[in-house]
Tab-separated table of C-alpha atoms in Angstrom:
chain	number	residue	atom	x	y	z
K	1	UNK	CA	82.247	76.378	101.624
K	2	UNK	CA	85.723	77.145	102.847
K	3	UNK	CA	87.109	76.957	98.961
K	4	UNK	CA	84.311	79.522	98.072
K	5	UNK	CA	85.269	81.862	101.628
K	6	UNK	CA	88.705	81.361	100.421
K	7	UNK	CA	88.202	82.865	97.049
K	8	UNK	CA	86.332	85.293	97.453
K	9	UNK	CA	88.357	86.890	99.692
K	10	UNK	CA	90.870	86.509	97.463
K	11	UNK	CA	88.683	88.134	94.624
K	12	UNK	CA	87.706	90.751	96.320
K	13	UNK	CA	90.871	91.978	97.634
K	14	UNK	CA	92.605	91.707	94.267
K	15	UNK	CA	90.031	93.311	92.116
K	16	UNK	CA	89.940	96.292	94.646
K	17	UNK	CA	93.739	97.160	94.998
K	18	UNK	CA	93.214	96.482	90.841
K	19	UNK	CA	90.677	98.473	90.331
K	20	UNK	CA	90.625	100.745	93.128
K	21	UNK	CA	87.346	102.374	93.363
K	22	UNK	CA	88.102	105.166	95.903
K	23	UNK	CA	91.193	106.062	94.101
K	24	UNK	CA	89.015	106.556	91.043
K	25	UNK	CA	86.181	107.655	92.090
K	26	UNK	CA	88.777	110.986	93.476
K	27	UNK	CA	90.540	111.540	89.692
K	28	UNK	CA	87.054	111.097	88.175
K	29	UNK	CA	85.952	114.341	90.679
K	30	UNK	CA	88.371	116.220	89.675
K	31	UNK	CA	88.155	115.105	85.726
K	32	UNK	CA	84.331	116.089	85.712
K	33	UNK	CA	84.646	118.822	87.949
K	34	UNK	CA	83.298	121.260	85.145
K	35	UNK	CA	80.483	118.863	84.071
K	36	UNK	CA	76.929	119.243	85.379
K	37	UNK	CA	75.535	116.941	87.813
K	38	UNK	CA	73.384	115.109	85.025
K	39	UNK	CA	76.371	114.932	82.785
K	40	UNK	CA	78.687	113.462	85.623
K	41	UNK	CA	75.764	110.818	86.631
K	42	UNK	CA	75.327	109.882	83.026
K	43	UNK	CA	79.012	109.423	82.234
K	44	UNK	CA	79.198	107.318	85.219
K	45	UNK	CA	76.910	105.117	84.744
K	46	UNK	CA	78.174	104.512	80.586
K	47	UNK	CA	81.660	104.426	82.189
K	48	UNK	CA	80.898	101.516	84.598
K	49	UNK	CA	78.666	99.621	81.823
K	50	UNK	CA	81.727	99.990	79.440
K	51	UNK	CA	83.614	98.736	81.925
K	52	UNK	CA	82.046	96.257	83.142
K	53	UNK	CA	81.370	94.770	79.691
K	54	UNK	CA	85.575	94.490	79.102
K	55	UNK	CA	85.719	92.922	82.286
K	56	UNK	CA	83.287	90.252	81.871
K	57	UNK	CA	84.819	89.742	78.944
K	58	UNK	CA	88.275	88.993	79.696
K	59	UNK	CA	86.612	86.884	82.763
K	60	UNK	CA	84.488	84.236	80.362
K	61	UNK	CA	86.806	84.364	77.130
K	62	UNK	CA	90.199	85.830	78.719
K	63	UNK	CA	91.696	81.877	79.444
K	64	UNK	CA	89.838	80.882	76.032
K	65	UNK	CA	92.223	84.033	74.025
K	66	UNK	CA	95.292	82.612	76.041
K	67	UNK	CA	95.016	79.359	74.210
K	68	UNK	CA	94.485	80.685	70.604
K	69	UNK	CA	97.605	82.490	71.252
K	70	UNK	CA	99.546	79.879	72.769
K	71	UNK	CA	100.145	81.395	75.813
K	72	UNK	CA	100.332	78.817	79.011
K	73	UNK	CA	98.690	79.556	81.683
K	74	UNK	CA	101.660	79.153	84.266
K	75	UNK	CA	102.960	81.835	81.942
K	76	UNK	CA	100.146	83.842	82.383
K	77	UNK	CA	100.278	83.567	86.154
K	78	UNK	CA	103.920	84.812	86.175
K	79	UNK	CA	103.404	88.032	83.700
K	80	UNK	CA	100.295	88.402	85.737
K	81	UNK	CA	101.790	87.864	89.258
K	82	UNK	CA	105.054	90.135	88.170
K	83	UNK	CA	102.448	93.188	86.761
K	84	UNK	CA	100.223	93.094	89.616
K	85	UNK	CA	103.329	93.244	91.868
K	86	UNK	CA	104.786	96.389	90.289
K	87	UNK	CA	101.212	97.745	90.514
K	88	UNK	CA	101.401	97.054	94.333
K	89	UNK	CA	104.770	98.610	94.966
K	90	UNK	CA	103.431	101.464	92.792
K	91	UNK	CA	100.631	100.919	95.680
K	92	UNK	CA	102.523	101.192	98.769
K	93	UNK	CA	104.650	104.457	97.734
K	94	UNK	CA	101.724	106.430	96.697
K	95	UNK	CA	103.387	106.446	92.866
K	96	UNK	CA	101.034	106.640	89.552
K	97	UNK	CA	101.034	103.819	87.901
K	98	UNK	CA	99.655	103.399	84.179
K	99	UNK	CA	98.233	99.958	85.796
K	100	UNK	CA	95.518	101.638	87.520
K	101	UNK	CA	95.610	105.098	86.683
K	102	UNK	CA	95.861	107.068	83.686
K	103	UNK	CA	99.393	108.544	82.611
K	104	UNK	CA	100.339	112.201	82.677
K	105	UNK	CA	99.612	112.287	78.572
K	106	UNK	CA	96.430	110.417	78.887
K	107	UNK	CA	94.931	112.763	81.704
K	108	UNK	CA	95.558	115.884	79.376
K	109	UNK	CA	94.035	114.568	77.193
K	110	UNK	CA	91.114	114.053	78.922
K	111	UNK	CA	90.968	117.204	80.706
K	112	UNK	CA	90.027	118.500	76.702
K	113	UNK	CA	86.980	116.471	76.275
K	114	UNK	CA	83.590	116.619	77.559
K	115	UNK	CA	82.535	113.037	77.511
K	116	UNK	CA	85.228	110.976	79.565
K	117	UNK	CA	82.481	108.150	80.071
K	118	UNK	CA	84.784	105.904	77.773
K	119	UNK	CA	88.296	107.346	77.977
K	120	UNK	CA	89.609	107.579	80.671
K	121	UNK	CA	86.787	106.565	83.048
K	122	UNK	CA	85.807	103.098	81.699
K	123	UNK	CA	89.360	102.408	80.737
K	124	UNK	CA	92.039	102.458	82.200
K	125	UNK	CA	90.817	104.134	85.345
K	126	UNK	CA	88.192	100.959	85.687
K	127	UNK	CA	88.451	98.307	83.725
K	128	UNK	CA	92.822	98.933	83.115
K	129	UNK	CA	95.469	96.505	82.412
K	130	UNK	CA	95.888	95.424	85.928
K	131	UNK	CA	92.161	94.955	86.423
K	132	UNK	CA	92.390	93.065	83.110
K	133	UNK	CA	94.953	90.853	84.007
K	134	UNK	CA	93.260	89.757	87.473
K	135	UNK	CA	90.076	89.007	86.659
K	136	UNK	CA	92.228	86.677	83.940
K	137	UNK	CA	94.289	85.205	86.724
K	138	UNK	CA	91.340	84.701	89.090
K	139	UNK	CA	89.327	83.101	86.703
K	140	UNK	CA	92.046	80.925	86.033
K	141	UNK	CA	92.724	79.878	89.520
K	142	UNK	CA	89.272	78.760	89.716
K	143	UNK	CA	89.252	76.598	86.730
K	144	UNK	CA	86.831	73.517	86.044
K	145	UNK	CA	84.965	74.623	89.651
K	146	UNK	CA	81.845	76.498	88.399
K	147	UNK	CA	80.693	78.011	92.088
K	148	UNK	CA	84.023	79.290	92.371
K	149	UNK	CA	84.190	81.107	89.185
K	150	UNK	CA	80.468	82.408	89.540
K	151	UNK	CA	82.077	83.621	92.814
K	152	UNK	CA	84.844	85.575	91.302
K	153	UNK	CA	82.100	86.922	88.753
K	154	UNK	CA	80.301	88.194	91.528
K	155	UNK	CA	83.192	89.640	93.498
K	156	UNK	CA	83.891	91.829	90.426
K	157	UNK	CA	80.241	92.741	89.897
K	158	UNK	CA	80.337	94.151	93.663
K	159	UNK	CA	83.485	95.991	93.612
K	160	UNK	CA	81.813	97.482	90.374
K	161	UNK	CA	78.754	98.391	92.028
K	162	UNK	CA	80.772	99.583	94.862
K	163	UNK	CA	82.822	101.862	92.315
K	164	UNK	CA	79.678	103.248	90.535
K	165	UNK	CA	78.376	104.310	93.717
K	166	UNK	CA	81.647	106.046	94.454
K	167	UNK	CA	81.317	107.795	91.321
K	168	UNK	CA	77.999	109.017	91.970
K	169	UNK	CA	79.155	110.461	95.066
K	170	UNK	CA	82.614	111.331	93.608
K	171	UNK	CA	82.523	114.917	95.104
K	172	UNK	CA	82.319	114.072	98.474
K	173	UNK	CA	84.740	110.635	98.179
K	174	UNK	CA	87.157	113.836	96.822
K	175	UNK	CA	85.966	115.934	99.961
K	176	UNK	CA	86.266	113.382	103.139
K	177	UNK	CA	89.077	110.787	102.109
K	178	UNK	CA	91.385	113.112	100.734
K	179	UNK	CA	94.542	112.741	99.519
K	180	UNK	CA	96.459	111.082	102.590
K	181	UNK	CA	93.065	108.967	103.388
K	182	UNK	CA	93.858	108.049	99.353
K	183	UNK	CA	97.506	107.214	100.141
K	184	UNK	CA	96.727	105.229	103.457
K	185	UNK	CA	94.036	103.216	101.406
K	186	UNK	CA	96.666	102.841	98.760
K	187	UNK	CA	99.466	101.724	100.951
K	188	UNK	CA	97.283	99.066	102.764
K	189	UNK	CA	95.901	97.276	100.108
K	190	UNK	CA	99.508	97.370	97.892
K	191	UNK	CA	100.705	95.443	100.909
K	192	UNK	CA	97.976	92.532	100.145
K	193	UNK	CA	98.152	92.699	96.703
K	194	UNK	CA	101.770	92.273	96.594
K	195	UNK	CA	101.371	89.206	98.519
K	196	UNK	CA	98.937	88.005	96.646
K	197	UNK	CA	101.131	88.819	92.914
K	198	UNK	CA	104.169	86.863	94.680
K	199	UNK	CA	101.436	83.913	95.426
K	200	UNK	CA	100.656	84.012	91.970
K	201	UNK	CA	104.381	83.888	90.792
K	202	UNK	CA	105.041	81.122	92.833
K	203	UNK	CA	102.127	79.101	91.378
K	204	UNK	CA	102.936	79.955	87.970
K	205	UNK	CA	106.890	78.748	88.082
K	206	UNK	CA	105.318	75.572	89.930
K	207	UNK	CA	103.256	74.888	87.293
K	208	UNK	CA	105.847	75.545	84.543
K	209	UNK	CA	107.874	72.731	85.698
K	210	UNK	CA	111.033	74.895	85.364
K	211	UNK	CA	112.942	74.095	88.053
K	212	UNK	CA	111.833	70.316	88.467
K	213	UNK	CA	113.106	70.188	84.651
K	214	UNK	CA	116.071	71.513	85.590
K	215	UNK	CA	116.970	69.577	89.079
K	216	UNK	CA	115.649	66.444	87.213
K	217	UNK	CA	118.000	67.255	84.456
């Protein structure tokens, strides 16, 4: 029970400094801001089904693709730990970061289109590289324990539910967080998730072997 408590904390907190569902649901207000109510409903709802279809994705198969390409996964753990950290420090001085948020060229051009259900909403506002690589990571970390990984699975369901009904209410997320409630949220959870990337660096040069290779050589 405590392994389960333990992880999903862990889940949870990750997937929502990853994904960051207030932070999106306030750049998909101001996206959509010339799109009917119906229209902005509909293209959240796609958005989060899109999304939530890459996620699950990388989540069952993710560990499965790391193997076919020969990548460890104490390799993974340390490109993963390292990206989510630069995400977090992103995080904690209220920068952009193409992690989580789209870039400068990819918001132009998708202040042009009508339909953002797809680009940017479901990726890389949702489901983005960050988002990618944790659900990868967490999956991992709960490997050959199947209540832990249908834990993790159900940690990112909620924080996907949670973001969908953030996006239906996107408006008035925009309207009472605003941008320094945005930044505080931001800065908070940056400081967890960076302690949770340097956990995962640890545990990935552990399980390399590197430096008991090298002290042993």
């Amino acid at each position: 029970m405590d392994v389960v408590i333990e992880t999903a904390g862990v889940a949870l907190a990750t997937l929502f400094a990853t994904i960051s569902p207030v932070d999106t649901a306030a750049m998909y207000a101001a996206l959509a801001a010339e799109n009917t109510a119906e229209q902005r409903r509909s293209m959240a709802v796609r958005g989060i089904i899109v999304a939530t279809i890459i996620l699950l994705l990388f989540a069952l198969f993710g560990e499965a693709l790391l193997v076919r390409l020969g990548i460890s996964l104490a390799a993974w753990r340390t490109a993963g730990g390292i990206l989510l950290l630069l995400i977090a420090i992103d995080m904690v001085f209220a920068r952009e970061s193409g992690g989580t948020s789209t870039t400068e060229a990819e918001a132009t051009e998708a202040a042009n289109k009508q339909d953002i259900a797809v680009f940017p909403l479901a990726t890389p506002l949702i489901a983005g590289p960050g988002a990618m690589g944790a659900v990868i990571l967490l999956m991992a970390d709960a490997q050959g324990d199947v209540v832990a990984q249908a834990t993790v699975v159900g940690c990112l369901l909620a924080i996907l539910l949670l973001t969908l009904l953030l996006l239906l209410g996107a408006t008035r997320v925009q309207k009472y967080v605003g941008v320094t409630g945005l930044h505080v949220l931001n800065r908070v959870f940056g400081v967890v998730l960076a302690a949770l990337a340097v956990q995962f660096i640890f545990e990935g040069i552990a399980q390399s072997g590197l430096f008991s290779s090298v002290l042993g050589g």
